[in-house]
XYZ file of N, CA and C in Angstrom:
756
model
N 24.606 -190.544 135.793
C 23.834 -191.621 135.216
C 22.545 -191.776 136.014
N 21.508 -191.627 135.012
C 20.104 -192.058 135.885
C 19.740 -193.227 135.390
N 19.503 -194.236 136.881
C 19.969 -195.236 135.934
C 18.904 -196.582 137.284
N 19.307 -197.447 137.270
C 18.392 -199.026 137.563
C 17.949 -200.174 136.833
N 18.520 -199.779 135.529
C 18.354 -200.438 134.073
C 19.649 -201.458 134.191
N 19.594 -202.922 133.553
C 20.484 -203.254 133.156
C 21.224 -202.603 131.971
N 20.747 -202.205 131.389
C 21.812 -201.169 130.596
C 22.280 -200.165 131.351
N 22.332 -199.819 131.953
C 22.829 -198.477 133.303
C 23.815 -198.852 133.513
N 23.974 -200.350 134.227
C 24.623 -200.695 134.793
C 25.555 -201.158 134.505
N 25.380 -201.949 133.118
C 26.281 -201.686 131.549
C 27.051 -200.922 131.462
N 26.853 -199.671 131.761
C 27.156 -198.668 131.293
C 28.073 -198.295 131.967
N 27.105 -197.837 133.315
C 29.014 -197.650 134.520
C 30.012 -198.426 134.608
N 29.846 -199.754 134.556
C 31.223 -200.445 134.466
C 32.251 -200.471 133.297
N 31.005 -199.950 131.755
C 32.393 -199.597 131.056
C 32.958 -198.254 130.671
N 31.939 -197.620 131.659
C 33.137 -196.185 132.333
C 33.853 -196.028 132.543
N 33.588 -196.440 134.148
C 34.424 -196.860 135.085
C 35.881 -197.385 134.584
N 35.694 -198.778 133.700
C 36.736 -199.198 133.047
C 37.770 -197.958 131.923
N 37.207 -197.262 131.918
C 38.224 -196.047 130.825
C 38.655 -195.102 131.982
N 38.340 -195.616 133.371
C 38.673 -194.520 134.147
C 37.722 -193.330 134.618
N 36.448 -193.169 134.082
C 35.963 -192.139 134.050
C 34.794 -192.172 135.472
N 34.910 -191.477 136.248
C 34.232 -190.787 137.666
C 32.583 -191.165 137.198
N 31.900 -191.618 137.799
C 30.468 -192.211 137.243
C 29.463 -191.933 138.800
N 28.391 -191.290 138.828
C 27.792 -191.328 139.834
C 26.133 -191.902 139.210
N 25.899 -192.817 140.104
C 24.548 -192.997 139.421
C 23.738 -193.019 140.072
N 22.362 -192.682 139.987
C 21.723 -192.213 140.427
C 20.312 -193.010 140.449
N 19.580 -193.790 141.742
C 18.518 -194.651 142.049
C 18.103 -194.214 142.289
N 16.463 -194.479 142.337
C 15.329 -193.747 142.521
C 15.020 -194.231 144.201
N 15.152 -195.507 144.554
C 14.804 -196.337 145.866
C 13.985 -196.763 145.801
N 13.327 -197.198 144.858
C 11.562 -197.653 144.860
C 11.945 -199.584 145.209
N 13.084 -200.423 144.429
C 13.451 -201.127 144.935
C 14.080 -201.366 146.102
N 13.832 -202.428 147.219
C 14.369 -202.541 148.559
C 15.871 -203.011 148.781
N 16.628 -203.710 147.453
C 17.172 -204.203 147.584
C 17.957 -204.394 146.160
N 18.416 -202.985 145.475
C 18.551 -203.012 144.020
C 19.639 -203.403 143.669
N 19.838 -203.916 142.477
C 21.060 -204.159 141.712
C 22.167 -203.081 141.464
N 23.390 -202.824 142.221
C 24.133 -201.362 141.928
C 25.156 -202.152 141.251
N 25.098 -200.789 140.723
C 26.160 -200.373 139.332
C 27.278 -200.163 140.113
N 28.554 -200.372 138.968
C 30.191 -200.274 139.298
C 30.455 -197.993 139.928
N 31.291 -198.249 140.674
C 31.436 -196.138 140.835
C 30.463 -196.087 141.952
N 30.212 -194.563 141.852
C 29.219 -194.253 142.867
C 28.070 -194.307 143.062
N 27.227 -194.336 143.771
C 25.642 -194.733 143.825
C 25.222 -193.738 144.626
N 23.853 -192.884 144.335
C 23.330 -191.757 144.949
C 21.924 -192.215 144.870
N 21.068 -192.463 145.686
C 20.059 -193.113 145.813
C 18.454 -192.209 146.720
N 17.469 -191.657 145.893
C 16.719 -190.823 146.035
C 16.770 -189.664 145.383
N 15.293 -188.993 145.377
C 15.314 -187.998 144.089
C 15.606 -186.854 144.931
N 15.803 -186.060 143.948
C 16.531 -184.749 143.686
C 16.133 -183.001 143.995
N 14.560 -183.285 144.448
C 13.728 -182.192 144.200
C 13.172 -181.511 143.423
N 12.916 -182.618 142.159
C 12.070 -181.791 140.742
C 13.681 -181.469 140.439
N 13.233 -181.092 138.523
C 14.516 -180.571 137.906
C 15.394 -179.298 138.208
N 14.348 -178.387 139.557
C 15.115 -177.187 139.942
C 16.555 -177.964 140.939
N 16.031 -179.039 141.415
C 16.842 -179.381 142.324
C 17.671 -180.374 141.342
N 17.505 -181.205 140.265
C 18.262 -181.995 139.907
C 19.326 -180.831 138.781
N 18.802 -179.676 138.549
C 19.669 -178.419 137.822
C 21.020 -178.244 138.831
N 20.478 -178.153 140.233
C 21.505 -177.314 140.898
C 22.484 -178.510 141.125
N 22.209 -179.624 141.475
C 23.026 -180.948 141.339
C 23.665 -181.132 140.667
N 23.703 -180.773 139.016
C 24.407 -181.006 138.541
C 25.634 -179.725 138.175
N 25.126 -178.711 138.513
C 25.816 -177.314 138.415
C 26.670 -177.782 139.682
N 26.336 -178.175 140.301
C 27.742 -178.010 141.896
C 28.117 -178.881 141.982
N 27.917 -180.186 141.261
C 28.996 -181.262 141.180
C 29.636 -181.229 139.825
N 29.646 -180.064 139.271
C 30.158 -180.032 137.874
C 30.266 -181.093 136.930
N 29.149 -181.662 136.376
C 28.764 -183.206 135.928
C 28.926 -182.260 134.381
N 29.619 -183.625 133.576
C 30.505 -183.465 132.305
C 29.279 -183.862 131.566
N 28.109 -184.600 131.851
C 27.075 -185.195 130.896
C 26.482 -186.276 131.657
N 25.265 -186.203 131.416
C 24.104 -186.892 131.927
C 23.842 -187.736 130.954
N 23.185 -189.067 131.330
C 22.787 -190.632 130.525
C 21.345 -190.839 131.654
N 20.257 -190.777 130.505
C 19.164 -191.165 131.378
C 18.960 -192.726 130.680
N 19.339 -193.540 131.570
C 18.834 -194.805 131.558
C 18.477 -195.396 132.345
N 17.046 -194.484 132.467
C 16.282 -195.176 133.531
C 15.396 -195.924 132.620
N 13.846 -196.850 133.745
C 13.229 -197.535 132.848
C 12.285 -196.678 131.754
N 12.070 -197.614 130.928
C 10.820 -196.821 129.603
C 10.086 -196.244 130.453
N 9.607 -196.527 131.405
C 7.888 -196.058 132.047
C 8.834 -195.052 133.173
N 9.912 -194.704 133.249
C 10.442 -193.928 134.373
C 9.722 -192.364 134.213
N 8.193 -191.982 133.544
C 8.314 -190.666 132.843
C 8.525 -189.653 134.045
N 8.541 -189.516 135.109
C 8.556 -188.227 136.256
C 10.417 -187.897 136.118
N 11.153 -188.902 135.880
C 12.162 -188.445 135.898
C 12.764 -188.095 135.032
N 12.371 -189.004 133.784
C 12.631 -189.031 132.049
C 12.003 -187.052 132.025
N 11.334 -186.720 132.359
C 11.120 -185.486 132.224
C 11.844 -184.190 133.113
N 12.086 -184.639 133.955
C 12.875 -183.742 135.048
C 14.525 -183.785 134.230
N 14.859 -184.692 133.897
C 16.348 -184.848 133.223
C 16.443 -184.074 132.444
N 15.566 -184.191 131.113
C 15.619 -182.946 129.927
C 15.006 -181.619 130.776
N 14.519 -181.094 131.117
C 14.355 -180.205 132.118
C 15.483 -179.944 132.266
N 16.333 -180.190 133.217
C 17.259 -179.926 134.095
C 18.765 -180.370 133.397
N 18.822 -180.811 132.545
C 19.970 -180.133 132.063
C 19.857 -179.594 130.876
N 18.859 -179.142 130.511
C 19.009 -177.824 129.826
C 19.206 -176.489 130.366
N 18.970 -176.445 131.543
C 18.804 -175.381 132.478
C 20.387 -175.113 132.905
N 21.351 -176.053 132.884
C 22.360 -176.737 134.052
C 23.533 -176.561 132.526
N 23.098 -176.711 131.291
C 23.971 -176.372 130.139
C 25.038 -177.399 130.100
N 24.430 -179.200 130.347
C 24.906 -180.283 130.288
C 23.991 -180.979 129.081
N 25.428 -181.868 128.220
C 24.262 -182.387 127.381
C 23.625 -183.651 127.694
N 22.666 -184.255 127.605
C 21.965 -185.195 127.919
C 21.719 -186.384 126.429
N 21.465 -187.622 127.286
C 21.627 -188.514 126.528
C 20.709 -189.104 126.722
N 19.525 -190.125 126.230
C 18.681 -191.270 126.488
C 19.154 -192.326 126.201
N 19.270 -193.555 126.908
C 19.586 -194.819 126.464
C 18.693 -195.529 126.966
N 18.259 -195.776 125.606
C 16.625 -196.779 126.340
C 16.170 -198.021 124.974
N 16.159 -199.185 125.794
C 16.311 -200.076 124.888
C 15.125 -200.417 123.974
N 14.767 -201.008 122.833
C 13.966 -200.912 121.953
C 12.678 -201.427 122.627
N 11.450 -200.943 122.247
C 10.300 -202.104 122.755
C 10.398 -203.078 122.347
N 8.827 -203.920 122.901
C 8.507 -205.448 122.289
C 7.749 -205.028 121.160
N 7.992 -206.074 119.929
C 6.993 -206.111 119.022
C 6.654 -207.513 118.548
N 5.612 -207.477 118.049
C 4.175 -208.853 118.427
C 4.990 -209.400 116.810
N 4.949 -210.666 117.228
C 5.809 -211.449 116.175
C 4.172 -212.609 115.811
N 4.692 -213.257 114.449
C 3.474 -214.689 114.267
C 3.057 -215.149 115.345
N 1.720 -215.365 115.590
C 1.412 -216.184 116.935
C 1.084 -215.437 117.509
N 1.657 -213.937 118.030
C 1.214 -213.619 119.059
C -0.102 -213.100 118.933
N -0.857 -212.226 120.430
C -2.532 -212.024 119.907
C -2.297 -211.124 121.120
N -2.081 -209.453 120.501
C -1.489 -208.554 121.572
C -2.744 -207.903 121.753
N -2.801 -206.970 122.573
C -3.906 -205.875 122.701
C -3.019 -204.691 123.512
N -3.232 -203.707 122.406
C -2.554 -202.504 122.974
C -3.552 -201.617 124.156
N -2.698 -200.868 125.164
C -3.722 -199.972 125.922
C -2.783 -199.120 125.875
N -3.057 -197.985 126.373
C -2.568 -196.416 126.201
C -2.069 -196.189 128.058
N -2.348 -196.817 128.796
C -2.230 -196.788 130.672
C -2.875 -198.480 130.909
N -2.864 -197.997 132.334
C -3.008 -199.419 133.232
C -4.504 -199.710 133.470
N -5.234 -198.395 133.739
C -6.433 -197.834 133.228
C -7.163 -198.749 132.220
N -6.816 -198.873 131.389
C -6.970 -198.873 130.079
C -6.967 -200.481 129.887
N -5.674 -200.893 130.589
C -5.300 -202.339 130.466
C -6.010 -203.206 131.093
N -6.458 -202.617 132.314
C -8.024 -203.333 133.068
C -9.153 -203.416 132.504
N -9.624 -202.360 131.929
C -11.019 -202.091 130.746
C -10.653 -203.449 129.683
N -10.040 -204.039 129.558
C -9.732 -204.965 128.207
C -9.991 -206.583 129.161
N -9.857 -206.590 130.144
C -9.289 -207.660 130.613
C -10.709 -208.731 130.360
N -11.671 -208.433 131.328
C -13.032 -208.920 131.116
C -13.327 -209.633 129.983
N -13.108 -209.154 128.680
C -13.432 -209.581 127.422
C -12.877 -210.403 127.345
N -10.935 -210.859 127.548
C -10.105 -212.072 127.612
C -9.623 -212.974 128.066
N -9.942 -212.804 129.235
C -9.984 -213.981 130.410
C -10.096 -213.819 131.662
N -10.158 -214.944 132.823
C -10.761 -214.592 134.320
C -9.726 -215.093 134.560
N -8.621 -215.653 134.818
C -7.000 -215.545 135.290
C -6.248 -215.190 134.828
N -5.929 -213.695 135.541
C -5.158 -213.157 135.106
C -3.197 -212.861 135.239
N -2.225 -212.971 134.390
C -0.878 -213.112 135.320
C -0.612 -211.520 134.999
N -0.337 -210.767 136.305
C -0.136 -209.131 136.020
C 1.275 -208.726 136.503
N 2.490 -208.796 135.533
C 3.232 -207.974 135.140
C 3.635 -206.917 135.416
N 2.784 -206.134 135.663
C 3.286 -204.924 135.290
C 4.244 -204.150 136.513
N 4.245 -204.432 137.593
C 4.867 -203.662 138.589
C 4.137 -203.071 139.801
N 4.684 -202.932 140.975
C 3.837 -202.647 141.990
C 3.507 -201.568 142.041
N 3.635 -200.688 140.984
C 2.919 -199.289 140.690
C 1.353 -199.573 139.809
N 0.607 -198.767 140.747
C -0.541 -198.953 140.044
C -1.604 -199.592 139.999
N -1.093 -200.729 140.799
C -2.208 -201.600 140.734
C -3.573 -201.711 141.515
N -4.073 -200.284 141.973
C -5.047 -199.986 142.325
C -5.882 -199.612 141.118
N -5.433 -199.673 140.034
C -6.430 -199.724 138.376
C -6.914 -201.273 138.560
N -6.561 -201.572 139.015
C -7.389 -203.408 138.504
C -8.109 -204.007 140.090
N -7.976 -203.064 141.139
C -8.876 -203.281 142.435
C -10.373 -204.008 142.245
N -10.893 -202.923 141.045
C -11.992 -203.360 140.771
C -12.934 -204.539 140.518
N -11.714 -205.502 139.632
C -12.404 -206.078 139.112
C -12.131 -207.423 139.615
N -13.176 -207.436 140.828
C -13.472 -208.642 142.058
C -13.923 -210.033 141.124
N -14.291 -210.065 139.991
C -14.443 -211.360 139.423
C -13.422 -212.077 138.480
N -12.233 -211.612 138.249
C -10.872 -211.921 138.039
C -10.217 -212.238 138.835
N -9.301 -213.260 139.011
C -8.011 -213.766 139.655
C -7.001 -213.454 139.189
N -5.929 -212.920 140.219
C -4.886 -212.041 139.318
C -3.599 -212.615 140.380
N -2.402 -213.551 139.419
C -1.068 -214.185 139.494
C -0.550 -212.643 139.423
N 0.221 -211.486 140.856
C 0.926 -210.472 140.669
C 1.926 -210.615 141.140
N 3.168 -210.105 140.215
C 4.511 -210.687 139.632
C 5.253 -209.100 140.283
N 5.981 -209.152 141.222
C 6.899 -207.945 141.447
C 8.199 -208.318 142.114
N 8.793 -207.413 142.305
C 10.386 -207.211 143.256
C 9.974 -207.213 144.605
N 9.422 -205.991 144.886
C 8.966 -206.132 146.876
C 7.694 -205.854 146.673
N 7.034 -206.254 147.884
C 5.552 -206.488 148.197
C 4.915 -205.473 148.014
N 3.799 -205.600 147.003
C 3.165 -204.093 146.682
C 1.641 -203.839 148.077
N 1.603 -202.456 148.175
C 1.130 -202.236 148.837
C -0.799 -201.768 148.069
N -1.610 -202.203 149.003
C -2.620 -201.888 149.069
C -3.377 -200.693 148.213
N -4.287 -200.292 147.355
C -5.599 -201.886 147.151
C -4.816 -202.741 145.758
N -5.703 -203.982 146.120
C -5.318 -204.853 145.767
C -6.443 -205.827 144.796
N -6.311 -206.728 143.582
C -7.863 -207.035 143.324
C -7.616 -208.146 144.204
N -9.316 -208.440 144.856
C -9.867 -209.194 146.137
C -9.354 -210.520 145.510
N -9.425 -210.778 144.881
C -8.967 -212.057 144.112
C -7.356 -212.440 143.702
N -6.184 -212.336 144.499
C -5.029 -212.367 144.343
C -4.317 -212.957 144.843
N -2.658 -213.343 144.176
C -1.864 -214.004 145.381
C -0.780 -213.077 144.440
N 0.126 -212.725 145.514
C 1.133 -212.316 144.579
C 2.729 -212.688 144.907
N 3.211 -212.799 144.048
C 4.560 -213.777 143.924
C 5.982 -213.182 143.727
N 7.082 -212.993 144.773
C 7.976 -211.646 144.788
C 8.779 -212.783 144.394
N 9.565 -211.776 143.226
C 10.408 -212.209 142.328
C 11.402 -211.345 141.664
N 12.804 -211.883 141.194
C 13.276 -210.921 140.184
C 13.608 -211.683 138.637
N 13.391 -210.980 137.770
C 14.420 -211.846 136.193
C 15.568 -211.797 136.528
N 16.094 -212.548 135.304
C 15.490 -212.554 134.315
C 15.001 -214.365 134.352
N 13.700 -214.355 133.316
C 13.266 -215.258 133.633
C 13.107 -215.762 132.183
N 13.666 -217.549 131.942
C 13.508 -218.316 130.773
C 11.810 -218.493 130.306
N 12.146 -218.288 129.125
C 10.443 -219.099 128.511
C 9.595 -220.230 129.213
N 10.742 -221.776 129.002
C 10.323 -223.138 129.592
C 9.990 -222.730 130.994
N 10.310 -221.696 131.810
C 9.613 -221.782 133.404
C 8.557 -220.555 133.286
N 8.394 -219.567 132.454
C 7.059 -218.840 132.397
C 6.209 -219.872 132.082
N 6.311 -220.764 130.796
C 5.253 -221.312 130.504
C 4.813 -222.693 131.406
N 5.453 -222.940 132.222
C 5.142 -223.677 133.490
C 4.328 -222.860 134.264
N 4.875 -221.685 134.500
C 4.002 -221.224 135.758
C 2.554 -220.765 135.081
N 2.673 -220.442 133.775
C 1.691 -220.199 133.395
C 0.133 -221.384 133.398
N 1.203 -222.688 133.135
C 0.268 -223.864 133.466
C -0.265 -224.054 134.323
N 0.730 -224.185 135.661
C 0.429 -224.067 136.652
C -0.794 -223.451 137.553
N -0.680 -222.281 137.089
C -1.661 -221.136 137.751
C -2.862 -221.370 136.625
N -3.282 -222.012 135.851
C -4.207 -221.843 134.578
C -4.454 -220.309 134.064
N -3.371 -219.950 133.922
C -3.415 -218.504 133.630
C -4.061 -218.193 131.890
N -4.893 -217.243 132.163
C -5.515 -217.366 130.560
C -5.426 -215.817 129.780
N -4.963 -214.652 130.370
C -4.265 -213.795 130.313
C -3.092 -212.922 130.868
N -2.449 -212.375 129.733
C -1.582 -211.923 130.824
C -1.232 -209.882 129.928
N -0.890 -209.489 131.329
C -0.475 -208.122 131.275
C 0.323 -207.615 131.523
N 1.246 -206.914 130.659
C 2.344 -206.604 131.058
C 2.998 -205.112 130.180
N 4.102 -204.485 130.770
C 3.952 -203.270 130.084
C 4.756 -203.334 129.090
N 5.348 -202.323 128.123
C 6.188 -202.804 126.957
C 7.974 -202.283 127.054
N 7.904 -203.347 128.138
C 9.492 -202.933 129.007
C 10.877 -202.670 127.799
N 10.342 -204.037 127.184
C 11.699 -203.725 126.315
C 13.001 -204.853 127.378
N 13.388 -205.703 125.725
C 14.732 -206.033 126.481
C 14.578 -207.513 126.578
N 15.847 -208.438 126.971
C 15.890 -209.731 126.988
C 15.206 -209.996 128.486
N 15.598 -209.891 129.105
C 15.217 -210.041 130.664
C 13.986 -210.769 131.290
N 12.968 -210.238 130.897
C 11.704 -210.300 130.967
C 10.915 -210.977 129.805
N 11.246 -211.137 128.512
C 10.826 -211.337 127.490
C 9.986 -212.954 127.339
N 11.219 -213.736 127.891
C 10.488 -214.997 128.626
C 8.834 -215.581 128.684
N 7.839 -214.449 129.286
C 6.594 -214.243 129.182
C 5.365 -214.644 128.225
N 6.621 -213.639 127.416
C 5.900 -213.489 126.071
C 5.873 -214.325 125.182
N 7.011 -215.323 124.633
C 7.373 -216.614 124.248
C 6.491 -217.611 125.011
N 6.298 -217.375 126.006
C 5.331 -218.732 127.039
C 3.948 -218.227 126.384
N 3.287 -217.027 126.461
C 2.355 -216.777 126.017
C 1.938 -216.974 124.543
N 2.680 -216.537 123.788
C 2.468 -217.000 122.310
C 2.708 -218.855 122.263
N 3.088 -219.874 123.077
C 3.275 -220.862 122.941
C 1.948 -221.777 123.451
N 1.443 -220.826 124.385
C 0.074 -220.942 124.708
C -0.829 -220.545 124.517
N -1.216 -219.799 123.389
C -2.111 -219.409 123.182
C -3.160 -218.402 123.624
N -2.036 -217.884 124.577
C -2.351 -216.968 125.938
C -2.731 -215.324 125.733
N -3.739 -214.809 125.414
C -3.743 -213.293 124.629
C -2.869 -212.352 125.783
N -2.092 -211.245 125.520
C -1.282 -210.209 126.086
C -1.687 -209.060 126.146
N -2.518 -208.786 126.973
C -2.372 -206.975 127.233
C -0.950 -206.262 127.515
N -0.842 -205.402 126.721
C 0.755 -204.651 126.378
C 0.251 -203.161 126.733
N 0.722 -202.397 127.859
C 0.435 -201.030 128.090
C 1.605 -200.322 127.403
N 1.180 -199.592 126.437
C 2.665 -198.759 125.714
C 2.986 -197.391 126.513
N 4.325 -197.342 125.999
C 5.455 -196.812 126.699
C 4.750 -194.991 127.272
N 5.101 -194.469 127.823
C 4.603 -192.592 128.177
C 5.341 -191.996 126.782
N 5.112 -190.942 126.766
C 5.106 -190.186 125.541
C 6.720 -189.449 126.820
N 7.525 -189.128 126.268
C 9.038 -188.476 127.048
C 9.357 -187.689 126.256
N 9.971 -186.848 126.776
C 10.418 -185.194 126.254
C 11.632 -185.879 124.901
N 11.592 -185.086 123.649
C 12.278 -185.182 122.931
C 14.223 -184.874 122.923
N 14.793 -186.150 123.281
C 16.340 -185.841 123.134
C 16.991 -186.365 122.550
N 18.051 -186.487 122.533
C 18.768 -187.283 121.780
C 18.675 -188.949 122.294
N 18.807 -189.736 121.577
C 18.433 -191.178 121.750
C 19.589 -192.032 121.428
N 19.744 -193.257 122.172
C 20.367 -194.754 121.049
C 19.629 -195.552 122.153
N 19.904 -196.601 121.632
C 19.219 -198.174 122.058
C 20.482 -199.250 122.559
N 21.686 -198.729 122.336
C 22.927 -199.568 122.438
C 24.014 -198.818 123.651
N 24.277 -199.927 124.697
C 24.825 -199.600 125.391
C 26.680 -198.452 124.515
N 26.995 -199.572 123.996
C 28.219 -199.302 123.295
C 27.663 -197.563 122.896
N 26.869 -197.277 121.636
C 26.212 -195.724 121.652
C 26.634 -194.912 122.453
N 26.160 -195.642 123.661
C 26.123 -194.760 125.016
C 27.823 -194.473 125.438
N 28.031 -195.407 125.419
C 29.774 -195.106 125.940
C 30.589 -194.487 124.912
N 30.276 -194.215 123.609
C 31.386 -193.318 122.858
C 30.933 -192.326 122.873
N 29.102 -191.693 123.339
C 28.788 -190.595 123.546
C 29.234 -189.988 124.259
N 29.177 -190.408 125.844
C 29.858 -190.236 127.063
C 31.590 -190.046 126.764
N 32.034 -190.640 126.015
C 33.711 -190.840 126.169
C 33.788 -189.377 125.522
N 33.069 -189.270 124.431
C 33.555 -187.907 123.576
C 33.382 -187.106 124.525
N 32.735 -186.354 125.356
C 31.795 -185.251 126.104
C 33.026 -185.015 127.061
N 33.569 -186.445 127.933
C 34.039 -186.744 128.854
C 35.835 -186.573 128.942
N 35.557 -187.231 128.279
C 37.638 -187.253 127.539
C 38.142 -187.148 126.495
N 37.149 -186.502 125.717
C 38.067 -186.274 124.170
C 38.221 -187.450 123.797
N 37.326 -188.940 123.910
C 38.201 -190.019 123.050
C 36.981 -189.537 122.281
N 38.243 -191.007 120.995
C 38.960 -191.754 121.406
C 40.572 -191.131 120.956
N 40.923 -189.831 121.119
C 41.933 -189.009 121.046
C 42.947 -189.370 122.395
N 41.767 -189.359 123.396
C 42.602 -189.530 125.039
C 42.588 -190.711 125.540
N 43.472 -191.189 125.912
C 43.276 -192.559 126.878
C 42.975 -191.977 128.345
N 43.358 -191.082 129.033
C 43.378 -190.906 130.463
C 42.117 -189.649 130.610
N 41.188 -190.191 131.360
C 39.800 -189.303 131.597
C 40.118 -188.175 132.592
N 39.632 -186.949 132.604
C 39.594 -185.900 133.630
C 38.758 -186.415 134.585
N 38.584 -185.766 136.203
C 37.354 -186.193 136.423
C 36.028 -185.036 136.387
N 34.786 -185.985 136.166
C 33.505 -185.199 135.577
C 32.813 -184.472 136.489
N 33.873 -184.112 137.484
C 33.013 -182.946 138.613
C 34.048 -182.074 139.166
């Protein structure tokens, strides 16, 4: 399982629960992450030559990439590498956001992209998006930017910032507080997908607040679902012959 997703984590425990051997697999970029039920293997792999041979010598029954939407370095090394490794692979990745009445989205293609927009929509900005990257918005010294992460992002930074370490999931009624709070008059964020985070976006459409939305990387074509459950009768078939078997082999 490649995994750091609340659906991941979903996932191993109702493995785990059929019995079935689960190793999952963190990237470490968080200091202090949420682990999943089974085993936990934490750091990458060496590119897909190295995540091939990993899975050839631990004799892995089937791979579940549920890592995040924006995970693309690994989302690509996975299909890579078990095609190579002659394991089948799975994506479980939950649906995006889509802009409902009210809202007033602006799509960008990168983070790049999501800075170039900002100027036009407001000078406080609340930025979302993650402590990756945010040397795209360094620039722009006449914006104030509310930055929203897990652990303290590192340097450059826009000159104009405070940033606020946090985890979700987070309710509407306290985004749209903080949003008051801070007089926040845009906000940016990427198109994560999922209840968790969603919060934001409800505060923003309640305020009148326009949304820069960076859409998802373009990821190697595999097989897909959006539903944890999906995921576990995929896995069960591959794994144990259910729902024929009640008692799982183990997957290495």
């Amino acid at each position: 399982m490649l995994g750091g997703t609340a659906e991941a984590r979903a996932l191993a425990s109702a493995l785990t629960g059929h019995g079935v051997p689960v190793v999952s697999s963190l990237a470490g970029r968080v200091a202090e992450p949420r682990l999943p039920e089974g085993e936990v293997r934490i750091g990458g792999f060496g590119g897909p030559d190295g995540l091939a041979r990993w899975l050839a010598g631990e004799r892995v029954a089937a791979v579940v990439d549920a890592t995040h939407p924006f995970a693309e370095r690994i989302g690509a090394s996975a299909a890579t590498a078990a095609a190579r490794a002659g394991v089948p692979l799975l994506r479980l990745q939950r649906p995006g956001w889509r802009p409902g009445p009210g809202d007033d989205w602006h799509w960008a293609d990168s983070l790049g992209a999501a800075a170039r927009l900002l100027p036009a929509l407001g000078t406080r900005v609340f930025l979302t998006s993650g402590r990756q990257g945010l040397a795209a918005f360094a620039h722009l010294d006449r914006l104030w930017f509310l930055i929203r992460c897990v652990d303290p992002p590192e340097p450059p930074l826009p000159p104009q910032s405070e940033v606020l370490l946090s985890r979700g999931p987070y309710r509407a009624a306290d985004e749209a507080e903080l949003l008051r709070r801070h007089r926040i008059d845009v906000l940016v964020t990427k198109d994560s997908g999922g209840t968790m985070t969603r919060g934001k976006l409800d505060a923003a459409r309640q305020l009148g607040v326009p949304v820069v939305v960076v859409r998802r990387p373009v990821r190697p074509r595999v097989s897909e679902v959006t539903e944890v459950n999906d995921a576990l009768t995929w896995a069960l078939e591959r794994v144990t012959g259910w729902p024929g078997e009640k008692s799982a082999p183990a997957a290495r």
